[in-house]
Amino acid sequence: MLRSFIEKLSLFSRQAEKNDFRHLPSVVKLLKDNPEEVFMTNKLKLNLKTLSQNFSQRFYVFQEYEHESRQFEDPFSINVADCEDSGVQLELIDLKNHELLKIAFSTGDLIAFYQLMDEKAFPKLKSHALYIGSMLGATYVSEQSFSLPSTPRLLCICDVILL
């Protein structure tokens, strides 16, 4: 959700530079009703550009750790051959063939999924989950809360710590 927002913001900024406000219907309507509002569009362009740059800089760390983040968010989608750590490769193979964990993952509750994961059977994956969970902290939990509205309870940072 955060990545999506940053990409959309960047798109809006690039389009605004070309006076293309198709994704901003309120601006289109305002300009149609008041074509002399050039000052407003210049200010909007500057604000969109600044906001886009600030988000990109602030959340650069997420781009830097995208592979690690993906492994945390969906370990079943990771190509085993892409992992450099041989221990992680073996754990991923075991994980992909563990029916109970597949079912737990399919519920969409990552916290419960990682809590079910046996630390002795999956020490590297569990350690990685703790690392990424603590690194992403409240931002990840927040993103999950909004992207999974069917989750019956609100997730909190305490749940990440309980991994």
PDB file of C-alpha atoms in Angstrom:
ATOM      1  CA  MET A   1       0.000   0.000   0.000  1.00  0.00           C
ATOM      2  CA  LEU A   2       2.826   2.388   0.847  1.00  0.00           C
ATOM      3  CA  ARG A   3       4.707   1.529  -2.353  1.00  0.00           C
ATOM      4  CA  SER A   4       1.527   2.060  -4.330  1.00  0.00           C
ATOM      5  CA  PHE A   5       0.989   5.474  -2.744  1.00  0.00           C
ATOM      6  CA  ILE A   6       4.555   6.578  -3.516  1.00  0.00           C
ATOM      7  CA  GLU A   7       4.242   5.461  -7.149  1.00  0.00           C
ATOM      8  CA  LYS A   8       0.908   7.263  -7.564  1.00  0.00           C
ATOM      9  CA  LEU A   9       2.308  10.410  -6.003  1.00  0.00           C
ATOM     10  CA  SER A  10       5.230  10.309  -8.412  1.00  0.00           C
ATOM     11  CA  LEU A  11       2.837   9.809 -11.346  1.00  0.00           C
ATOM     12  CA  PHE A  12       0.667  12.753 -10.250  1.00  0.00           C
ATOM     13  CA  SER A  13       3.756  14.947  -9.926  1.00  0.00           C
ATOM     14  CA  ARG A  14       5.076  14.038 -13.398  1.00  0.00           C
ATOM     15  CA  GLN A  15       1.661  14.559 -14.971  1.00  0.00           C
ATOM     16  CA  ALA A  16       1.129  17.874 -13.169  1.00  0.00           C
ATOM     17  CA  GLU A  17       4.374  19.172 -14.681  1.00  0.00           C
ATOM     18  CA  LYS A  18       2.672  18.676 -18.070  1.00  0.00           C
ATOM     19  CA  ASN A  19      -0.552  20.326 -16.821  1.00  0.00           C
ATOM     20  CA  ASP A  20      -2.233  16.928 -16.889  1.00  0.00           C
ATOM     21  CA  PHE A  21      -4.517  16.636 -13.856  1.00  0.00           C
ATOM     22  CA  ARG A  22      -6.685  13.729 -15.065  1.00  0.00           C
ATOM     23  CA  HIS A  23      -6.276  11.842 -11.765  1.00  0.00           C
ATOM     24  CA  LEU A  24      -7.190  14.922  -9.744  1.00  0.00           C
ATOM     25  CA  PRO A  25     -10.826  15.599 -10.719  1.00  0.00           C
ATOM     26  CA  SER A  26     -11.254  18.438  -8.228  1.00  0.00           C
ATOM     27  CA  VAL A  27      -8.355  20.300  -9.823  1.00  0.00           C
ATOM     28  CA  VAL A  28      -9.772  19.667 -13.306  1.00  0.00           C
ATOM     29  CA  LYS A  29     -13.124  21.080 -12.190  1.00  0.00           C
ATOM     30  CA  LEU A  30     -11.489  24.082 -10.500  1.00  0.00           C
ATOM     31  CA  LEU A  31      -9.459  24.888 -13.618  1.00  0.00           C
ATOM     32  CA  LYS A  32     -12.508  24.469 -15.834  1.00  0.00           C
ATOM     33  CA  ASP A  33     -14.514  26.870 -13.658  1.00  0.00           C
ATOM     34  CA  ASN A  34     -11.569  29.274 -13.076  1.00  0.00           C
ATOM     35  CA  PRO A  35      -9.043  29.049 -15.925  1.00  0.00           C
ATOM     36  CA  GLU A  36      -7.093  31.999 -14.516  1.00  0.00           C
ATOM     37  CA  GLU A  37      -5.952  29.935 -11.492  1.00  0.00           C
ATOM     38  CA  VAL A  38      -2.421  29.472 -12.890  1.00  0.00           C
ATOM     39  CA  PHE A  39      -0.883  30.446  -9.550  1.00  0.00           C
ATOM     40  CA  MET A  40      -2.786  27.642  -7.855  1.00  0.00           C
ATOM     41  CA  THR A  41      -1.579  25.048 -10.386  1.00  0.00           C
ATOM     42  CA  ASN A  42       2.031  26.192 -10.026  1.00  0.00           C
ATOM     43  CA  LYS A  43       1.750  25.858  -6.257  1.00  0.00           C
ATOM     44  CA  LEU A  44       0.121  22.433  -6.653  1.00  0.00           C
ATOM     45  CA  LYS A  45       2.928  21.292  -8.972  1.00  0.00           C
ATOM     46  CA  LEU A  46       5.540  22.394  -6.452  1.00  0.00           C
ATOM     47  CA  ASN A  47       3.707  20.733  -3.549  1.00  0.00           C
ATOM     48  CA  LEU A  48       3.280  17.450  -5.438  1.00  0.00           C
ATOM     49  CA  LYS A  49       6.943  17.423  -6.420  1.00  0.00           C
ATOM     50  CA  THR A  50       8.080  18.204  -2.866  1.00  0.00           C
ATOM     51  CA  LEU A  51       5.762  15.610  -1.356  1.00  0.00           C
ATOM     52  CA  SER A  52       6.893  12.970  -3.834  1.00  0.00           C
ATOM     53  CA  GLN A  53      10.568  13.680  -3.113  1.00  0.00           C
ATOM     54  CA  ASN A  54      10.018  13.644   0.646  1.00  0.00           C
ATOM     55  CA  PHE A  55       8.220  10.307   0.562  1.00  0.00           C
ATOM     56  CA  SER A  56      10.864   8.784  -1.701  1.00  0.00           C
ATOM     57  CA  GLN A  57      13.658   9.931   0.622  1.00  0.00           C
ATOM     58  CA  ARG A  58      11.889   9.017   3.838  1.00  0.00           C
ATOM     59  CA  PHE A  59      10.981   5.520   2.727  1.00  0.00           C
ATOM     60  CA  TYR A  60      14.170   4.790   0.793  1.00  0.00           C
ATOM     61  CA  VAL A  61      15.045   2.130   3.352  1.00  0.00           C
ATOM     62  CA  PHE A  62      12.003   0.127   2.211  1.00  0.00           C
ATOM     63  CA  GLN A  63      13.316   0.073  -1.356  1.00  0.00           C
ATOM     64  CA  GLU A  64      16.738  -0.935  -0.080  1.00  0.00           C
ATOM     65  CA  TYR A  65      15.296  -3.931   1.764  1.00  0.00           C
ATOM     66  CA  GLU A  66      12.607  -4.865  -0.743  1.00  0.00           C
ATOM     67  CA  HIS A  67      13.731  -8.497  -1.180  1.00  0.00           C
ATOM     68  CA  GLU A  68      13.929  -8.987   2.584  1.00  0.00           C
ATOM     69  CA  SER A  69      10.563  -7.333   2.974  1.00  0.00           C
ATOM     70  CA  ARG A  70       9.019  -9.610   0.348  1.00  0.00           C
ATOM     71  CA  GLN A  71      10.444 -12.644   2.099  1.00  0.00           C
ATOM     72  CA  PHE A  72       8.727 -11.437   5.257  1.00  0.00           C
ATOM     73  CA  GLU A  73       5.411 -10.564   3.571  1.00  0.00           C
ATOM     74  CA  ASP A  74       5.132 -13.699   1.416  1.00  0.00           C
ATOM     75  CA  PRO A  75       7.789 -16.340   2.035  1.00  0.00           C
ATOM     76  CA  PHE A  76       5.874 -18.795  -0.167  1.00  0.00           C
ATOM     77  CA  SER A  77       6.490 -16.660  -3.262  1.00  0.00           C
ATOM     78  CA  ILE A  78      10.274 -16.492  -2.857  1.00  0.00           C
ATOM     79  CA  ASN A  79      12.307 -18.449  -5.396  1.00  0.00           C
ATOM     80  CA  VAL A  80      14.572 -20.716  -3.333  1.00  0.00           C
ATOM     81  CA  ALA A  81      17.385 -20.393  -5.884  1.00  0.00           C
ATOM     82  CA  ASP A  82      17.414 -16.596  -5.386  1.00  0.00           C
ATOM     83  CA  CYS A  83      18.431 -16.969  -1.733  1.00  0.00           C
ATOM     84  CA  GLU A  84      22.161 -16.897  -1.094  1.00  0.00           C
ATOM     85  CA  ASP A  85      21.949 -18.429   2.378  1.00  0.00           C
ATOM     86  CA  SER A  86      21.806 -22.230   2.070  1.00  0.00           C
ATOM     87  CA  GLY A  87      20.093 -22.529   5.458  1.00  0.00           C
ATOM     88  CA  VAL A  88      17.303 -20.211   4.333  1.00  0.00           C
ATOM     89  CA  GLN A  89      16.967 -22.220   1.113  1.00  0.00           C
ATOM     90  CA  LEU A  90      16.336 -25.430   3.062  1.00  0.00           C
ATOM     91  CA  GLU A  91      13.932 -23.722   5.452  1.00  0.00           C
ATOM     92  CA  LEU A  92      11.975 -22.232   2.535  1.00  0.00           C
ATOM     93  CA  ILE A  93      11.641 -25.680   0.971  1.00  0.00           C
ATOM     94  CA  ASP A  94      10.374 -27.083   4.285  1.00  0.00           C
ATOM     95  CA  LEU A  95       8.022 -24.123   4.694  1.00  0.00           C
ATOM     96  CA  LYS A  96       6.566 -24.480   1.197  1.00  0.00           C
ATOM     97  CA  ASN A  97       5.718 -28.096   2.013  1.00  0.00           C
ATOM     98  CA  HIS A  98       4.269 -27.464   5.487  1.00  0.00           C
ATOM     99  CA  GLU A  99       0.477 -27.685   5.118  1.00  0.00           C
ATOM    100  CA  LEU A 100      -0.454 -26.176   8.498  1.00  0.00           C
ATOM    101  CA  LEU A 101       1.709 -23.106   7.886  1.00  0.00           C
ATOM    102  CA  LYS A 102       0.304 -22.736   4.360  1.00  0.00           C
ATOM    103  CA  ILE A 103      -3.188 -22.618   5.835  1.00  0.00           C
ATOM    104  CA  ALA A 104      -2.111 -20.176   8.560  1.00  0.00           C
ATOM    105  CA  PHE A 105      -0.511 -17.922   5.946  1.00  0.00           C
ATOM    106  CA  SER A 106      -3.620 -17.989   3.757  1.00  0.00           C
ATOM    107  CA  THR A 107      -5.666 -16.348   6.522  1.00  0.00           C
ATOM    108  CA  GLY A 108      -3.754 -13.122   5.897  1.00  0.00           C
ATOM    109  CA  ASP A 109      -2.657 -12.657   9.507  1.00  0.00           C
ATOM    110  CA  LEU A 110       1.141 -12.539   9.294  1.00  0.00           C
ATOM    111  CA  ILE A 111       1.518 -12.123  13.026  1.00  0.00           C
ATOM    112  CA  ALA A 112      -0.358 -15.354  13.740  1.00  0.00           C
ATOM    113  CA  PHE A 113       1.520 -17.084  10.920  1.00  0.00           C
ATOM    114  CA  TYR A 114       4.935 -16.235  12.351  1.00  0.00           C
ATOM    115  CA  GLN A 115       3.797 -17.057  15.877  1.00  0.00           C
ATOM    116  CA  LEU A 116       2.894 -20.567  14.675  1.00  0.00           C
ATOM    117  CA  MET A 117       6.263 -21.019  12.988  1.00  0.00           C
ATOM    118  CA  ASP A 118       8.470 -23.309  15.091  1.00  0.00           C
ATOM    119  CA  GLU A 119      11.733 -21.591  15.968  1.00  0.00           C
ATOM    120  CA  LYS A 120      13.660 -24.884  16.002  1.00  0.00           C
ATOM    121  CA  ALA A 121      12.433 -25.945  12.568  1.00  0.00           C
ATOM    122  CA  PHE A 122      12.732 -22.476  10.993  1.00  0.00           C
ATOM    123  CA  PRO A 123      15.380 -20.557  12.981  1.00  0.00           C
ATOM    124  CA  LYS A 124      16.594 -18.384  10.096  1.00  0.00           C
ATOM    125  CA  LEU A 125      13.116 -17.512   8.793  1.00  0.00           C
ATOM    126  CA  LYS A 126      11.889 -16.760  12.299  1.00  0.00           C
ATOM    127  CA  SER A 127      14.940 -14.592  13.018  1.00  0.00           C
ATOM    128  CA  HIS A 128      14.453 -12.797   9.697  1.00  0.00           C
ATOM    129  CA  ALA A 129      10.798 -12.151  10.561  1.00  0.00           C
ATOM    130  CA  LEU A 130      11.806 -10.615  13.888  1.00  0.00           C
ATOM    131  CA  TYR A 131      14.410  -8.447  12.174  1.00  0.00           C
ATOM    132  CA  ILE A 132      12.080  -7.158   9.447  1.00  0.00           C
ATOM    133  CA  GLY A 133       9.152  -6.828  11.847  1.00  0.00           C
ATOM    134  CA  SER A 134      11.185  -4.669  14.191  1.00  0.00           C
ATOM    135  CA  MET A 135      12.699  -2.677  11.316  1.00  0.00           C
ATOM    136  CA  LEU A 136       9.350  -1.913   9.734  1.00  0.00           C
ATOM    137  CA  GLY A 137       7.638  -1.593  13.066  1.00  0.00           C
ATOM    138  CA  ALA A 138       4.491   0.449  13.228  1.00  0.00           C
ATOM    139  CA  THR A 139       4.626   1.402   9.537  1.00  0.00           C
ATOM    140  CA  TYR A 140       4.239  -2.193   8.395  1.00  0.00           C
ATOM    141  CA  VAL A 141       1.560  -2.950  10.953  1.00  0.00           C
ATOM    142  CA  SER A 142      -0.295   0.183   9.901  1.00  0.00           C
ATOM    143  CA  GLU A 143      -0.060  -0.771   6.234  1.00  0.00           C
ATOM    144  CA  GLN A 144      -1.368  -4.274   6.972  1.00  0.00           C
ATOM    145  CA  SER A 145      -4.239  -2.878   9.022  1.00  0.00           C
ATOM    146  CA  PHE A 146      -5.435  -0.815   6.074  1.00  0.00           C
ATOM    147  CA  SER A 147      -4.769  -3.402   3.376  1.00  0.00           C
ATOM    148  CA  LEU A 148      -6.517  -6.230   5.239  1.00  0.00           C
ATOM    149  CA  PRO A 149      -9.836  -4.731   6.366  1.00  0.00           C
ATOM    150  CA  SER A 150     -11.264  -8.178   7.047  1.00  0.00           C
ATOM    151  CA  THR A 151      -8.780  -8.719   9.873  1.00  0.00           C
ATOM    152  CA  PRO A 152     -10.997  -9.041  12.935  1.00  0.00           C
ATOM    153  CA  ARG A 153      -8.719  -7.123  15.258  1.00  0.00           C
ATOM    154  CA  LEU A 154      -6.344  -4.233  14.932  1.00  0.00           C
ATOM    155  CA  LEU A 155      -2.715  -5.201  14.760  1.00  0.00           C
ATOM    156  CA  CYS A 156      -0.286  -3.469  17.030  1.00  0.00           C
ATOM    157  CA  ILE A 157       3.464  -3.297  17.473  1.00  0.00           C
ATOM    158  CA  CYS A 158       3.152  -5.613  20.475  1.00  0.00           C
ATOM    159  CA  ASP A 159       2.023  -8.374  18.101  1.00  0.00           C
ATOM    160  CA  VAL A 160       5.178  -7.957  16.015  1.00  0.00           C
ATOM    161  CA  ILE A 161       7.299  -8.255  19.139  1.00  0.00           C
ATOM    162  CA  LEU A 162       5.490 -11.488  20.070  1.00  0.00           C
ATOM    163  CA  LEU A 163       6.828 -13.233  16.957  1.00  0.00           C
TER     164      LEU A 163
END
